[in-house]
Coordinates of N, CA and C in Angstrom, one line a residue:
X25 N -1.6 29.5 32.5 CA -0.4 29.3 32.9 C 0.5 30.7 32.6
X26 N 0.9 31.3 33.1 CA 1.7 32.4 32.9 C 3.1 32.0 32.7
X27 N 3.9 32.7 31.6 CA 5.1 32.1 31.0 C 6.0 32.8 32.1
X28 N 7.2 31.8 32.5 CA 8.1 32.5 33.7 C 9.2 33.2 33.3
X29 N 9.3 33.5 31.7 CA 10.2 34.7 31.5 C 9.6 35.1 30.3
X30 N 10.1 36.2 29.8 CA 9.6 36.9 28.4 C 10.1 36.1 27.3
X31 N 9.4 35.8 26.6 CA 9.4 35.5 25.1 C 8.9 36.4 24.0
X32 N 9.6 36.4 22.7 CA 9.0 37.3 21.8 C 8.5 36.5 20.8
X33 N 7.2 36.8 20.4 CA 6.2 36.2 19.5 C 6.2 37.4 18.2
X34 N 6.6 37.0 16.6 CA 6.2 37.7 15.8 C 5.0 36.8 15.0
X35 N 4.0 38.1 15.3 CA 2.8 37.7 14.6 C 2.5 38.5 13.0
X36 N 2.5 37.3 12.0 CA 2.5 38.0 10.6 C 1.0 37.5 10.0
X37 N 0.0 38.7 9.9 CA -1.3 38.3 9.5 C -1.6 39.9 9.4
X38 N -2.5 39.7 8.4 CA -2.9 41.1 7.4 C -4.3 41.4 8.0
X39 N -4.7 40.8 8.8 CA -6.2 41.2 9.4 C -6.4 41.5 10.6
X40 N -6.4 43.0 11.0 CA -6.6 43.8 11.9 C -7.0 43.5 13.3
X41 N -8.3 42.9 13.0 CA -9.1 42.3 14.2 C -8.4 41.1 14.7
X42 N -8.2 40.2 13.6 CA -7.5 38.9 14.2 C -6.1 39.0 14.8
X43 N -5.1 40.3 14.3 CA -4.1 40.4 15.3 C -4.4 41.1 16.3
X44 N -5.1 41.7 16.6 CA -5.7 42.4 17.9 C -6.3 41.3 18.9
X45 N -6.8 40.1 18.4 CA -7.5 39.1 19.3 C -6.1 38.2 19.6
X46 N -5.5 38.0 18.6 CA -4.2 36.9 18.8 C -3.2 37.5 20.0
X47 N -2.9 38.9 19.7 CA -2.0 39.6 20.3 C -2.5 39.9 22.0
X48 N -3.6 40.0 21.9 CA -4.6 40.1 23.5 C -4.1 38.8 24.2
X49 N -4.4 37.7 23.4 CA -4.3 36.3 23.8 C -2.8 36.3 24.6
X50 N -1.9 36.4 23.7 CA -0.5 36.1 23.9 C 0.0 37.3 24.9
X51 N -0.2 38.2 25.0 CA 0.1 39.3 25.8 C -0.5 39.1 27.4
X52 N -1.7 38.5 27.4 CA -2.4 38.2 28.6 C -1.3 37.2 29.4
X53 N -1.0 36.1 28.6 CA -0.3 34.9 29.2 C 1.5 35.4 29.5
X54 N 1.8 36.5 29.0 CA 3.0 37.1 29.3 C 4.2 37.6 28.3
X55 N 3.8 36.8 27.1 CA 4.4 37.2 25.8 C 4.6 38.5 25.5
X56 N 5.8 39.0 24.8 CA 5.6 39.9 24.2 C 5.8 40.1 22.9
X57 N 4.5 40.5 22.0 CA 4.6 40.7 20.7 C 4.9 41.5 19.7
X58 N 5.1 41.1 18.5 CA 4.8 42.5 17.6 C 4.3 41.8 16.4
X59 N 3.7 42.4 15.8 CA 2.7 42.4 14.5 C 3.3 42.9 13.1
X60 N 3.4 42.0 12.3 CA 3.3 42.6 10.8 C 2.2 42.2 10.0
X61 N 1.8 43.0 9.2 CA 0.9 42.4 8.4 C 0.9 42.2 7.1
X62 N 1.9 42.1 6.9 CA 2.6 41.3 5.5 C 3.9 40.6 5.7
X63 N 4.4 39.8 4.5 CA 5.9 39.4 4.9 C 7.1 40.2 3.9
X64 N 6.5 41.4 3.6 CA 7.7 42.0 2.9 C 8.8 42.5 3.5
X65 N 8.6 42.6 4.7 CA 9.9 43.2 5.2 C 10.6 42.3 6.5
X66 N 9.8 41.1 6.3 CA 10.1 39.9 7.7 C 11.7 39.9 7.8
X67 N 12.2 39.6 6.8 CA 13.6 39.4 7.0 C 14.5 40.4 7.7
X68 N 14.0 41.7 7.1 CA 14.6 42.9 7.4 C 14.3 43.1 8.9
X69 N 13.4 42.7 9.4 CA 12.9 42.8 11.2 C 13.7 41.8 11.8
X70 N 13.7 40.5 11.5 CA 14.5 39.4 12.0 C 16.2 39.9 12.1
X71 N 16.7 40.6 11.2 CA 17.8 41.0 11.4 C 18.2 42.0 12.5
X72 N 16.9 42.9 13.1 CA 17.2 43.6 13.8 C 16.6 43.2 15.2
X73 N 16.1 41.9 15.1 CA 15.3 41.6 16.3 C 15.1 40.1 16.4
X74 N 15.0 39.5 17.6 CA 15.0 38.3 18.1 C 13.7 37.6 18.4
X75 N 13.3 36.6 17.9 CA 12.1 36.2 18.4 C 12.0 34.9 18.6
X76 N 11.2 34.2 19.7 CA 11.3 33.0 20.0 C 10.3 31.7 19.0
X77 N 9.6 32.4 18.4 CA 8.6 31.9 17.5 C 7.6 32.8 16.6
X78 N 7.5 32.5 15.4 CA 6.6 32.9 14.7 C 5.4 32.5 14.4
X79 N 4.2 32.9 14.4 CA 2.6 32.6 14.0 C 2.4 33.3 12.6
X80 N 2.4 32.5 11.7 CA 2.5 32.9 10.2 C 1.0 32.8 9.5
X81 N 0.3 33.6 9.2 CA -1.2 33.2 8.2 C -0.6 32.8 6.9
X82 N -1.3 32.0 6.5 CA -0.9 31.5 5.1 C -1.6 32.3 4.0
X83 N -2.7 32.7 4.4 CA -3.3 33.7 3.4 C -2.9 35.3 3.5
X84 N -2.0 35.6 3.0 CA -1.4 37.1 3.0 C -1.4 37.5 1.2
X85 N -1.6 38.8 1.7 CA -1.4 39.5 0.2 C -0.1 39.4 -0.5
X86 N 0.1 39.7 -1.5 CA 1.6 39.3 -2.2 C 1.9 38.0 -2.1
X87 N 3.0 37.8 -1.5 CA 4.0 36.8 -0.7 C 2.8 35.8 0.3
X88 N 2.6 34.3 -0.2 CA 2.0 34.1 0.9 C 2.7 33.4 2.1
X89 N 2.0 32.7 2.9 CA 2.9 32.3 4.1 C 3.9 31.0 3.9
X90 N 3.5 30.3 2.8 CA 4.4 29.4 2.4 C 5.9 29.7 1.9
X91 N 5.7 31.0 1.0 CA 6.6 31.3 0.4 C 7.5 32.0 2.0
X92 N 6.8 32.8 2.2 CA 7.4 33.2 3.7 C 8.4 32.2 4.2
X93 N 7.5 31.0 4.9 CA 8.0 29.9 5.8 C 9.5 29.6 5.1
X94 N 9.6 29.4 3.4 CA 10.8 28.5 3.0 C 11.6 29.7 3.3
X95 N 11.6 31.0 2.9 CA 12.4 32.1 2.9 C 12.9 32.2 4.2
X96 N 12.1 32.1 5.3 CA 12.8 32.2 6.8 C 13.5 31.1 7.2
X97 N 13.0 29.7 6.5 CA 13.9 28.7 7.0 C 15.5 28.4 6.3
X98 N 15.6 29.4 5.6 CA 17.3 29.4 4.8 C 18.1 30.2 6.0
X99 N 17.5 30.9 6.9 CA 18.5 31.6 7.6 C 18.1 31.2 9.3
X100 N 17.0 30.9 9.5 CA 16.2 31.0 10.8 C 15.5 29.4 11.4
X101 N 15.9 29.2 12.7 CA 15.5 28.0 13.0 C 14.0 27.7 14.1
X102 N 14.0 29.2 14.4 CA 12.6 29.3 15.4 C 11.6 28.6 14.7
X103 N 10.9 28.1 15.9 CA 9.3 27.3 15.6 C 8.5 28.2 14.8
X104 N 7.9 28.0 13.6 CA 6.7 28.4 12.9 C 5.7 28.0 13.1
X105 N 4.6 28.5 13.5 CA 3.4 28.0 13.2 C 2.4 28.4 12.4
X106 N 1.9 27.9 11.7 CA 1.3 28.4 10.4 C -0.3 28.5 10.7
X107 N -0.8 29.6 10.4 CA -2.4 29.8 10.9 C -2.7 29.2 9.5
X108 N -3.9 28.3 9.1 CA -4.3 27.8 8.1 C -5.9 27.9 8.3
X109 N -7.1 28.5 7.4 CA -8.4 27.9 7.5 C -8.4 26.6 6.7
X110 N -7.1 26.1 5.9 CA -7.2 24.9 5.2 C -7.4 23.7 6.2
X111 N -8.3 22.5 5.8 CA -8.1 21.5 6.8 C -7.8 20.3 6.5
X112 N -7.6 20.1 5.0 CA -7.0 18.8 4.3 C -5.9 18.7 4.9
X113 N -5.4 17.3 4.8 CA -3.8 16.7 5.0 C -3.1 16.8 4.4
X114 N -3.1 17.3 3.2 CA -2.2 18.0 2.1 C -1.8 19.3 2.4
X115 N -2.8 19.8 3.1 CA -2.1 21.7 3.4 C -1.3 21.3 4.7
X116 N -1.6 20.6 5.7 CA -0.6 20.3 6.9 C 0.9 19.7 6.1
X117 N 0.7 18.8 5.3 CA 1.7 18.3 4.8 C 2.9 19.2 4.1
X118 N 2.1 20.2 3.0 CA 2.9 21.5 2.5 C 3.5 22.0 3.9
X119 N 3.1 22.6 4.9 CA 3.8 23.4 5.7 C 4.6 22.7 6.5
X120 N 4.8 21.4 6.9 CA 5.8 20.5 7.2 C 7.0 20.3 6.4
X121 N 6.4 20.0 5.1 CA 7.8 19.7 4.1 C 8.7 21.1 3.9
X122 N 7.8 22.3 4.1 CA 8.7 23.9 4.0 C 9.5 24.0 5.4
X123 N 9.1 23.4 6.6 CA 9.8 23.6 7.7 C 9.1 24.3 9.0
X124 N 7.3 24.2 8.6 CA 6.7 24.5 9.8 C 6.9 23.7 10.8
X125 N 6.8 24.3 12.3 CA 6.7 23.4 12.9 C 5.3 22.4 13.3
X126 N 4.1 23.2 13.3 CA 3.0 22.7 13.2 C 1.9 23.8 12.7
X127 N 0.8 23.5 12.4 CA -0.2 24.3 12.1 C -1.5 24.4 12.8
X128 N -2.1 25.5 13.2 CA -3.2 25.4 13.7 C -4.3 26.4 12.9
X129 N -5.9 25.8 13.4 CA -6.8 26.2 12.0 C -7.9 26.9 13.1
X130 N -7.9 28.4 12.5 CA -9.3 29.3 13.1 C -10.2 28.7 12.9
X131 N -11.5 29.1 13.7 CA -11.2 30.0 14.7 C -10.7 29.3 16.0
X132 N -10.0 29.9 16.7 CA -9.4 29.0 18.1 C -9.5 29.9 19.2
X133 N -9.7 29.0 20.5 CA -9.9 29.9 21.5 C -8.6 29.9 22.1
X134 N -8.5 31.1 23.3 CA -7.2 31.4 23.7 C -6.4 30.2 23.9
X135 N -7.0 29.0 24.6 CA -5.9 28.0 25.0 C -5.3 27.3 23.8
X136 N -6.5 27.4 22.5 CA -5.7 26.6 21.5 C -4.7 27.3 20.6
X137 N -4.8 28.6 21.1 CA -3.5 29.5 20.6 C -2.2 29.3 21.4
X138 N -2.4 29.5 22.7 CA -1.4 29.8 23.9 C -0.8 28.2 24.0
X139 N -1.7 27.5 23.9 CA -1.0 25.9 24.2 C 0.0 25.6 23.2
X140 N -0.2 25.3 21.9 CA 1.0 25.1 20.8 C 2.1 26.3 20.7
X141 N 1.7 27.3 21.3 CA 3.1 28.4 21.0 C 3.9 28.1 22.1
X142 N 3.3 27.6 23.4 CA 4.3 27.5 24.6 C 5.0 26.1 24.5
X143 N 4.3 25.1 24.2 CA 5.0 23.7 23.9 C 5.7 23.9 22.5
X144 N 5.7 24.3 21.7 CA 6.8 24.4 20.5 C 7.8 25.6 21.1
X145 N 7.5 26.2 22.0 CA 9.1 27.2 22.6 C 9.9 26.3 23.5
X146 N 9.0 25.6 24.3 CA 9.5 24.8 25.3 C 10.2 23.3 24.4
X147 N 9.9 23.0 23.5 CA 10.1 21.6 22.6 C 11.7 22.3 22.1
X148 N 11.7 23.4 21.4 CA 13.1 24.2 20.9 C 14.1 24.2 21.8
X149 N 13.5 24.5 22.7 CA 14.2 25.1 23.9 C 15.4 23.7 24.6
X150 N 14.5 22.7 24.7 CA 15.1 21.3 24.9 C 15.9 20.8 23.9
X151 N 15.8 20.9 23.0 CA 16.4 20.5 21.6 C 18.0 21.2 21.4
X152 N 17.5 22.4 21.7 CA 19.0 23.3 21.8 C 19.6 23.0 23.0
X153 N 19.1 22.6 24.3 CA 19.9 22.2 25.3 C 21.0 20.6 24.8
X154 N 20.0 20.1 24.5 CA 20.4 18.5 23.9 C 21.7 19.0 23.0
X155 N 21.5 19.7 21.8 CA 22.5 19.9 20.9 C 24.2 20.3 21.4
X156 N 23.8 21.3 22.4 CA 24.8 21.6 23.1 C 25.5 21.0 24.2
X157 N 24.7 19.8 24.5 CA 25.6 19.2 25.8 C 26.6 17.9 25.0
X158 N 27.6 18.4 25.0 CA 28.6 17.2 24.2 C 28.8 16.4 25.0
X159 N 28.8 16.0 26.3 CA 29.0 15.1 27.0 C 28.4 14.0 27.3
X160 N 26.7 14.2 26.2 CA 25.7 13.3 26.3 C 26.2 12.2 25.4
X161 N 25.8 11.1 26.1 CA 26.3 9.9 25.2 C 25.2 9.4 24.4
X162 N 25.7 9.1 22.9 CA 24.6 8.7 21.7 C 24.1 7.3 22.1
X163 N 22.9 7.4 22.0 CA 21.9 6.3 22.3 C 21.4 5.9 21.1
X164 N 21.3 4.5 20.9 CA 20.8 3.9 19.4 C 19.9 3.1 19.5
X165 N 19.0 3.2 18.5 CA 17.9 2.1 18.6 C 17.9 1.4 16.9
X166 N 17.8 0.3 17.2 CA 18.0 -0.2 15.7 C 16.6 -1.4 15.8
X167 N 16.0 -1.3 14.7 CA 14.7 -2.6 14.4 C 14.9 -2.6 12.8
X168 N 14.3 -4.0 12.6 CA 14.3 -4.1 11.3 C 15.8 -3.8 10.3
X169 N 15.4 -2.8 9.3 CA 16.8 -2.0 9.0 C 16.7 -0.5 9.1
X170 N 16.4 -0.3 10.3 CA 16.3 1.3 10.9 C 16.9 1.3 11.9
X171 N 17.8 2.5 12.1 CA 19.0 2.6 12.9 C 18.6 4.4 13.5
X172 N 18.4 4.7 14.5 CA 18.2 5.8 15.1 C 19.2 6.4 15.9
X173 N 19.4 7.5 15.8 CA 20.9 7.9 16.7 C 20.0 9.2 17.7
X174 N 19.6 9.1 18.8 CA 18.8 9.9 20.0 C 19.9 10.9 20.0
X175 N 20.9 11.2 20.2 CA 21.8 12.4 20.3 C 21.7 13.1 19.0
X176 N 22.3 12.7 18.1 CA 22.4 13.4 16.7 C 20.8 13.8 16.0
X177 N 20.0 12.9 16.6 CA 18.3 12.9 16.1 C 18.5 12.9 14.4
X178 N 19.1 11.7 14.4 CA 19.4 11.0 13.0 C 18.6 9.6 12.8
X179 N 18.2 9.4 11.6 CA 17.7 8.1 11.4 C 18.1 7.6 10.0
X180 N 18.4 6.3 10.2 CA 19.1 5.8 9.0 C 18.3 4.5 8.3
X181 N 18.1 4.3 7.2 CA 17.2 3.3 6.6 C 18.7 2.5 5.9
X182 N 18.9 1.5 5.8 CA 19.6 0.4 5.1 C 20.8 1.2 5.1
X183 N 21.5 2.2 6.2 CA 22.8 2.6 6.2 C 22.7 4.0 5.5
X184 N 21.3 4.7 5.0 CA 21.4 6.1 4.3 C 20.4 6.7 5.0
X185 N 21.1 8.0 5.5 CA 20.2 8.6 6.4 C 19.1 9.3 5.6
X186 N 18.0 9.2 6.5 CA 16.8 9.7 6.2 C 16.5 11.3 6.6
X187 N 15.9 12.0 5.8 CA 15.6 13.6 6.4 C 14.5 13.6 6.7
X188 N 14.2 13.9 7.9 CA 12.9 14.0 8.7 C 12.8 15.3 9.5
X189 N 11.5 15.8 9.0 CA 11.5 17.1 10.2 C 11.0 16.8 11.6
X190 N 11.7 17.6 12.3 CA 11.7 17.4 13.7 C 10.5 16.9 14.2
X191 N 9.3 17.1 13.8 CA 8.0 16.5 14.5 C 7.9 15.1 14.2
X192 N 8.4 14.9 12.8 CA 8.4 13.4 12.3 C 9.1 12.7 13.4
X193 N 10.4 13.3 13.4 CA 11.7 12.5 14.1 C 10.8 12.3 15.5
X194 N 10.5 13.0 15.9 CA 10.0 13.0 17.5 C 8.8 11.8 17.8
X195 N 8.1 11.7 16.7 CA 6.7 10.9 16.8 C 7.7 9.4 16.6
X196 N 8.5 9.3 15.5 CA 9.4 8.1 15.4 C 9.9 7.6 16.7
X197 N 10.7 8.7 16.9 CA 11.7 8.3 18.2 C 10.7 8.0 19.6
X198 N 9.3 8.5 19.8 CA 8.8 8.1 20.8 C 8.0 6.7 21.0
X199 N 7.7 6.6 19.6 CA 7.3 5.1 19.1 C 8.2 4.2 19.4
X200 N 9.7 4.3 19.3 CA 10.8 3.1 19.1 C 11.4 3.1 20.2
X201 N 11.0 4.2 21.2 CA 11.4 4.1 22.6 C 10.4 3.3 23.7
X202 N 9.2 3.0 22.7 CA 7.9 2.2 23.6 C 7.6 1.2 22.8
X203 N 8.5 0.3 22.0 CA 8.1 -0.7 21.3 C 6.7 -1.4 21.8
X204 N 6.2 -2.4 20.9 CA 5.1 -3.1 20.7 C 4.1 -2.4 22.1
X205 N 4.0 -0.9 22.1 CA 3.0 -0.7 23.1 C 2.0 0.0 21.9
X206 N 0.7 0.2 22.5 CA -0.2 0.7 21.8 C -0.5 1.8 22.1
X207 N -0.4 3.1 21.3 CA -0.8 4.4 21.7 C -1.9 4.8 20.9
X208 N -3.0 5.6 21.7 CA -4.3 6.2 20.7 C -3.6 7.6 20.3
X209 N -4.3 7.9 19.2 CA -3.9 9.3 18.6 C -4.1 10.3 19.5
X210 N -4.6 10.2 20.4 CA -4.7 11.3 21.9 C -3.3 11.5 22.6
X211 N -3.0 10.1 22.8 CA -1.8 9.9 23.8 C -0.4 10.2 22.8
X212 N -0.5 10.0 21.8 CA 0.7 10.3 21.0 C 0.6 11.7 21.1
X213 N -0.4 12.4 20.5 CA -0.4 13.9 20.4 C -0.1 14.4 21.7
X214 N -0.4 14.0 22.8 CA 0.2 14.8 24.2 C 1.5 14.4 24.3
X215 N 1.8 13.4 24.3 CA 3.3 12.9 24.6 C 4.3 13.7 23.9
X216 N 3.8 14.0 22.2 CA 4.8 14.5 21.5 C 4.5 15.9 21.0
X217 N 3.7 16.2 21.0 CA 3.1 17.9 20.7 C 3.6 18.6 22.3
X218 N 3.3 17.9 23.4 CA 3.4 18.5 24.6 C 2.2 19.3 24.9
X219 N 0.8 19.4 24.3 CA -0.1 19.9 24.9 C -1.5 19.2 24.8
X220 N -2.2 19.7 25.5 CA -3.9 18.6 25.4 C -4.2 18.9 24.0
X221 N -4.7 17.6 23.9 CA -5.1 17.1 22.4 C -6.4 18.2 22.1
X222 N -6.5 18.9 20.7 CA -7.6 19.6 20.6 C -8.6 19.0 19.7
X223 N -8.6 17.5 19.3 CA -9.6 17.1 18.6 C -9.3 16.9 17.2
X224 N -8.0 17.6 16.6 CA -7.8 17.5 15.2 C -6.9 16.1 15.1
X225 N -7.6 15.4 14.7 CA -7.1 13.8 14.5 C -6.4 13.7 13.3
X226 N -6.2 14.6 12.1 CA -5.4 14.4 11.0 C -4.0 14.9 11.1
X227 N -3.5 15.8 12.2 CA -2.2 16.0 12.5 C -1.3 14.8 12.7
X228 N -2.0 13.7 13.5 CA -1.1 12.6 14.1 C -1.0 11.7 12.7
X229 N -2.1 11.5 12.2 CA -2.5 10.8 10.9 C -1.3 10.9 9.9
X230 N -1.6 12.4 9.3 CA -0.5 12.7 8.8 C 1.1 12.4 8.7
X231 N 1.4 12.9 10.4 CA 2.8 12.6 10.5 C 3.0 11.1 10.4
X232 N 2.0 9.9 10.7 CA 1.9 8.5 10.8 C 2.5 8.3 9.4
X233 N 1.8 8.6 8.5 CA 1.8 8.4 7.2 C 3.1 9.0 6.4
X234 N 3.7 10.1 6.8 CA 4.6 10.5 6.3 C 5.9 9.6 6.7
X235 N 6.0 9.3 8.0 CA 7.0 8.4 8.4 C 6.9 7.2 7.9
X236 N 6.0 6.6 7.6 CA 5.7 5.2 6.8 C 6.5 5.2 5.4
X237 N 6.5 6.6 4.8 CA 6.9 6.4 3.6 C 8.3 6.4 3.6
X238 N 8.8 7.0 4.7 CA 10.1 7.1 4.8 C 10.9 5.8 5.4
X239 N 10.2 5.1 6.2 CA 11.1 3.8 6.8 C 10.2 2.4 6.3
X240 N 9.2 2.6 5.6 CA 8.5 1.0 5.7 C 9.1 0.5 4.2
X241 N 9.4 -0.8 4.1 CA 9.3 -1.3 2.6 C 8.3 -1.2 1.6
X242 N 7.1 -1.0 2.3 CA 5.6 -0.8 1.6 C 4.7 -0.1 2.2
X243 N 4.8 1.3 2.4 CA 3.9 2.1 2.8 C 2.7 1.8 2.8
X244 N 1.9 1.1 1.8 CA 0.9 0.8 1.9 C 0.2 -0.1 2.6
X245 N 1.4 -1.1 2.9 CA 1.1 -2.5 3.7 C 2.2 -2.4 5.2
X246 N 2.2 -1.2 5.8 CA 3.2 -1.2 6.6 C 3.1 -2.4 7.7
X247 N 4.2 -2.6 8.1 CA 4.8 -3.5 9.1 C 5.5 -3.1 10.2
X248 N 6.2 -2.1 10.1 CA 6.6 -1.5 11.3 C 5.8 -0.8 12.1
X249 N 5.0 0.2 11.9 CA 4.5 1.0 12.2 C 2.8 0.9 12.1
X250 N 2.1 -0.2 12.9 CA 1.0 -0.8 12.7 C -0.2 0.1 13.1
X251 N -1.1 0.2 12.4 CA -2.5 0.8 12.7 C -3.4 -0.2 13.2
X252 N -3.7 0.1 14.7 CA -4.9 -0.9 15.3 C -5.9 -0.4 15.1
X253 N -7.1 -1.0 14.2 CA -7.9 -0.2 14.1 C -8.9 0.3 15.1
X254 N -9.3 1.4 15.4 CA -10.2 2.2 16.2 C -9.2 2.2 17.7
X255 N -8.3 2.0 17.8 CA -7.7 1.9 18.7 C -6.4 2.8 18.8
X256 N -5.5 2.7 17.6 CA -4.5 3.4 17.7 C -3.3 2.9 16.9
X257 N -1.7 3.3 17.0 CA -0.7 3.1 16.7 C 0.1 2.3 17.5
X258 N 1.1 1.2 16.7 CA 2.3 0.8 17.7 C 3.3 0.4 16.7
X259 N 4.5 0.6 17.2 CA 5.9 0.7 16.5 C 5.9 -0.9 17.2
X260 N 6.0 -2.1 16.0 CA 6.6 -3.4 16.3 C 8.0 -3.9 16.1
X261 N 8.3 -4.4 16.8 CA 10.0 -4.8 16.7 C 9.9 -6.0 17.2

């Protein structure tokens, strides 16, 4: 599917062949793409140009992708997709902790690149629209010792606000809005991430585990978000 307006993507990648392939995939789908081969000048470029999403390689010469992501998050809010060959859950967690929206693992097909790019831009725009809608009424979801404010996108435990990255909040809010309902990993991924599941089972698991650490009384023996072995997850109210 071609995009219906021109969105701008910044690729930060030091491998020329990879840049050419990724740029070709994205431009074919209607995106405008600029490439940087390292992160040394990214802040300077962003002061002069606007981008809707950044595709950021982790393994860069000099300053690596994690350091660049942390630096970007001090001033900019656009989605950042980390490109990493590392597949351990701890590597995904590291990216989420510093503000990445998601991560993708090469090699990937055109669909496996374009789908998360489009989904993250659309989600970012929806969140921005909600933020500026001053007339939208606050909706509150309360269970156990947890309180979720869906307009403000805030979560409280025992009255104290819990800091959650955007995607963790979205997973929790989706489950809380559909309590006592079993969802497979595939269903959760496609509902929350907004594009077709590509078989990366660690992504959902990592987010669920991170949420449990923040909302459960004992994350090792969770009572709120239950794992149904071989089937999926449900939030019990």
